[in-house]
Coordinates of N, CA and C in Angstrom, one line a residue:
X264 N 0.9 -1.2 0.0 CA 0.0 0.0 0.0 C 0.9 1.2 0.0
X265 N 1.0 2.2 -1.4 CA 1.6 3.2 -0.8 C 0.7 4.4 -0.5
X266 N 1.7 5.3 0.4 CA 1.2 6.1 1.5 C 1.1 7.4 1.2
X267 N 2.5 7.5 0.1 CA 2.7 8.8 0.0 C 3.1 9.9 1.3
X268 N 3.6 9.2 2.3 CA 3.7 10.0 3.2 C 2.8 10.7 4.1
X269 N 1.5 10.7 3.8 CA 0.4 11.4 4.7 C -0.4 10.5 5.6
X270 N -0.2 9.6 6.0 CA -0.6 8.6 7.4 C 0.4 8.7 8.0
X271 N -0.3 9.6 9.5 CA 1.0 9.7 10.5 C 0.9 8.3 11.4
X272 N 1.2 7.0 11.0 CA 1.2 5.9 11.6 C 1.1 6.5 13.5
X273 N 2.3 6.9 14.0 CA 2.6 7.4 15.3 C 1.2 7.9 16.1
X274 N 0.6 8.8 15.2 CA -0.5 9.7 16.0 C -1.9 7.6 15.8
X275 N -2.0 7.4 14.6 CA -2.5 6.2 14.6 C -2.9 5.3 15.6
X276 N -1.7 4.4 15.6 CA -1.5 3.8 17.2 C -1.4 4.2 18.2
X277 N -1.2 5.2 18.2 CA -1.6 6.5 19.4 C -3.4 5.8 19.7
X278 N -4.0 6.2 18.8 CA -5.2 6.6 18.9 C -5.9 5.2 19.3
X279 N -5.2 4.3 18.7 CA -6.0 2.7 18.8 C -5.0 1.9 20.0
X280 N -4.6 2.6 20.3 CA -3.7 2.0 21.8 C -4.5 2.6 23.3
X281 N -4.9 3.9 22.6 CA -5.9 4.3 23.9 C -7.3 4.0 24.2
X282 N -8.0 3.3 22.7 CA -9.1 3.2 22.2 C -9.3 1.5 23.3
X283 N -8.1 1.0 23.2 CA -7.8 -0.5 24.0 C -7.4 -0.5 25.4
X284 N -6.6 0.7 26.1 CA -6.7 0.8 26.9 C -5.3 -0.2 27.5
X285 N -4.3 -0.3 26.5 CA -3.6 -1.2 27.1 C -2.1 -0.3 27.4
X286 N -1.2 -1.1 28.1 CA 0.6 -0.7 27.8 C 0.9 -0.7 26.7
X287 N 2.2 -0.2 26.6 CA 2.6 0.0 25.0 C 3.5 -1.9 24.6
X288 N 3.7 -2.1 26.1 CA 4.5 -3.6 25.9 C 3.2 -4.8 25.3
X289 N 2.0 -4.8 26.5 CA 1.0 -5.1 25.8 C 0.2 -5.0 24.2
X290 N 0.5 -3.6 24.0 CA -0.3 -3.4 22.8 C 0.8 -3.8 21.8
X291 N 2.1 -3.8 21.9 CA 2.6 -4.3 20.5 C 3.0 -6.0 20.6
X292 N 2.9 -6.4 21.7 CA 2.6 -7.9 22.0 C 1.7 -8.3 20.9
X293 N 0.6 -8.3 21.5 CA -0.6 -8.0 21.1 C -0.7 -8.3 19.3
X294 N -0.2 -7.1 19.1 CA 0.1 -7.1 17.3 C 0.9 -7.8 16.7
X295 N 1.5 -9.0 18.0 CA 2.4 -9.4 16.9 C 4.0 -9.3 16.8
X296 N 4.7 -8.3 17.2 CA 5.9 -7.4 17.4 C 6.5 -7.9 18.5
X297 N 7.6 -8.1 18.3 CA 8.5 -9.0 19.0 C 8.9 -7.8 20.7
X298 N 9.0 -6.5 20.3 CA 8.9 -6.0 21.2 C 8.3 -4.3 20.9
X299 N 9.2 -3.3 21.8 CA 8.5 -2.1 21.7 C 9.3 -1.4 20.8
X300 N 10.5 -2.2 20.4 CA 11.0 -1.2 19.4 C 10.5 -1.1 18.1
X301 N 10.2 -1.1 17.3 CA 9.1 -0.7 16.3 C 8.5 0.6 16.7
X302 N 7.7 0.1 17.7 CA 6.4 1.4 17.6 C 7.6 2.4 18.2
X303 N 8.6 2.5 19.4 CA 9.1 3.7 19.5 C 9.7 3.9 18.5
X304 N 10.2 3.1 17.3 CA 10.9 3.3 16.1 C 9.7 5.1 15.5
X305 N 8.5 3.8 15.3 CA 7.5 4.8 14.5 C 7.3 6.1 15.7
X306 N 6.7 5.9 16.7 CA 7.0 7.5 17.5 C 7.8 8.4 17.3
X307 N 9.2 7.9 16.9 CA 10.0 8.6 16.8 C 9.9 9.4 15.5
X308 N 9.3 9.3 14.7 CA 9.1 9.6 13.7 C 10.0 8.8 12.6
X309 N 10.3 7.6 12.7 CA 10.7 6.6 11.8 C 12.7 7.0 11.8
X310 N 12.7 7.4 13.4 CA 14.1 7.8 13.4 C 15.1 7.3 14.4
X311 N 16.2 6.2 14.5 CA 17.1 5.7 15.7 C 17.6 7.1 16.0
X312 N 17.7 6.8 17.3 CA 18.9 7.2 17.8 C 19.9 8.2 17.1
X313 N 20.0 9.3 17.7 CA 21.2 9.8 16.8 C 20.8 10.1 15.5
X314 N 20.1 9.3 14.4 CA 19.6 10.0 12.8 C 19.1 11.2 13.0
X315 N 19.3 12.0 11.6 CA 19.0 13.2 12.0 C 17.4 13.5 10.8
X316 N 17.7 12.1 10.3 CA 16.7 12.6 8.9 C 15.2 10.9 8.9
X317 N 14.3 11.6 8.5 CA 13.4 10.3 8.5 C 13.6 9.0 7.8
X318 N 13.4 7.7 8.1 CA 13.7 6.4 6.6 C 12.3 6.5 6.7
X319 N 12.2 5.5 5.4 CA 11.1 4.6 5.3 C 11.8 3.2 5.1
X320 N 12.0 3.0 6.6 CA 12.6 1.3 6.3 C 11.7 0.3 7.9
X321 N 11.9 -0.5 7.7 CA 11.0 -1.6 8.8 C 10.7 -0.8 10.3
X322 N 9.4 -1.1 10.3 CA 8.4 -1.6 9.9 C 7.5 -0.9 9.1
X323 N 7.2 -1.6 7.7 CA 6.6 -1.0 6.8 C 5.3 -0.6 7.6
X324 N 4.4 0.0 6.5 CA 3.2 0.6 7.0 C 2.0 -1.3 6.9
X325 N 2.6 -1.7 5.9 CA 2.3 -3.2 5.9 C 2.1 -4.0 7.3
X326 N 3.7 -3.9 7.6 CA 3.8 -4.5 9.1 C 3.0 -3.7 10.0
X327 N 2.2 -2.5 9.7 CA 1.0 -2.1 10.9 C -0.1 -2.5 10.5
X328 N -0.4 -2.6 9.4 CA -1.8 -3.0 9.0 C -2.2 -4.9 9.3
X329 N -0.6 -5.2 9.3 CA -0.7 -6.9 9.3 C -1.1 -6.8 10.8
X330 N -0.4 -6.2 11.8 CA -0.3 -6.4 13.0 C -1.7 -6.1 13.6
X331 N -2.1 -5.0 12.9 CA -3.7 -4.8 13.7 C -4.7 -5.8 13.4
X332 N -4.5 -6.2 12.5 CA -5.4 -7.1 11.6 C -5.5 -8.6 12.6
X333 N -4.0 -9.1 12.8 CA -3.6 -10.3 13.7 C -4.4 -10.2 15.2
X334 N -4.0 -8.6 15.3 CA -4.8 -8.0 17.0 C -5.9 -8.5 17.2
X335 N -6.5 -8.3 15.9 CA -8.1 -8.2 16.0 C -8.8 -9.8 15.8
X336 N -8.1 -10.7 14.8 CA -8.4 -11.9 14.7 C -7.9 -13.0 16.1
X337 N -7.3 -12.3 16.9 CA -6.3 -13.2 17.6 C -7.0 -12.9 19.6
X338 N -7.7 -11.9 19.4 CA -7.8 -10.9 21.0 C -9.0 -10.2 20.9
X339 N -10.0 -10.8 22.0 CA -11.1 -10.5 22.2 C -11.4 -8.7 22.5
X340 N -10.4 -8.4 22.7 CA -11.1 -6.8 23.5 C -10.4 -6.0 22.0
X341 N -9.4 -6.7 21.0 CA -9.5 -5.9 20.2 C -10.7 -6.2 19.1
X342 N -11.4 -7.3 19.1 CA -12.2 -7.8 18.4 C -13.7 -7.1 19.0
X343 N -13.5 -6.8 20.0 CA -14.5 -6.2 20.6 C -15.1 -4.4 19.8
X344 N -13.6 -4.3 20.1 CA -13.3 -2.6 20.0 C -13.1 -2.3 18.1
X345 N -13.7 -3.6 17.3 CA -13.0 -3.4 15.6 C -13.4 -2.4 14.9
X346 N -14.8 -1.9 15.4 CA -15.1 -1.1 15.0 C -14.8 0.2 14.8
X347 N -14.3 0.7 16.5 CA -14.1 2.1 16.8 C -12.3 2.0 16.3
X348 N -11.7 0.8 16.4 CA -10.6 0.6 15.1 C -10.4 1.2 14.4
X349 N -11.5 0.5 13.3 CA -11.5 0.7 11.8 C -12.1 2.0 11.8
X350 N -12.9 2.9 12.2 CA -12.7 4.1 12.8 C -11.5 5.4 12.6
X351 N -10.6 4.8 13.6 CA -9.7 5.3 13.6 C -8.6 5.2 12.2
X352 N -8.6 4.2 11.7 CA -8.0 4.1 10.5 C -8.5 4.8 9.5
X353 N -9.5 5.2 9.3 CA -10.0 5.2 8.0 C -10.0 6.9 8.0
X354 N -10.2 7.4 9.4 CA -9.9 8.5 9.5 C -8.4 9.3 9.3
X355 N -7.4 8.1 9.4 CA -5.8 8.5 9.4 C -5.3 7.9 7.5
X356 N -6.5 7.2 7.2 CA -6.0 6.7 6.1 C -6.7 8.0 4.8
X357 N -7.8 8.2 5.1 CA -8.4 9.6 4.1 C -9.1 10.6 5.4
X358 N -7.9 11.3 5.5 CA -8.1 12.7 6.2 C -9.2 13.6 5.0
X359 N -9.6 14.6 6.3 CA -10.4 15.4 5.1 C -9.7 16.2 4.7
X360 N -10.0 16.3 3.5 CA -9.3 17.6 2.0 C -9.4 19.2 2.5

């Protein structure tokens, strides 16, 4: 899927981590993700340590969409919550003009 750059992933999972109510160790558990580095990867604005400039390198925007997807088929309170989810996505995926 490209992005073109205008899905702020970070504010995203922001928004669907509060939506669940969970930790950040929990919530990227949860998705799949081996740990929390990823998501502070993407918090960071897709930037280690010390870089001064943005990548677009792992975790693709792929690897978020897989991971919510897994969340939601795999975990009842995200299967609960899929709605106000897909919600939140759809709003970060077509902002208004």
């Amino acid at each position: 899927m490209k992005t073109n750059g205008k899905i702020d992933e970070a504010k995203m999972l922001e928004d669907i981590r509060e939506i669940l109510q969970l930790s950040i160790e929990d919530f990227v558990y949860q998705m799949g993700w081996p740990n929390s580095k990823y998501y502070d990867y993407i918090k960071n604005g897709r930037k280690r340590p010390g870089e001064t400039e943005k990548k677009k390198t792992h975790p693709t925007i792929n690897k978020v969409f897989t991971g919510i997807n897994e969340a939601i088929d795999n975990y009842e309170n995200w299967k609960e919550k899929s709605s106000e989810i897909t919600a939140v996505v759809m709003v970060h995926l077509m902002p208004s003009v």
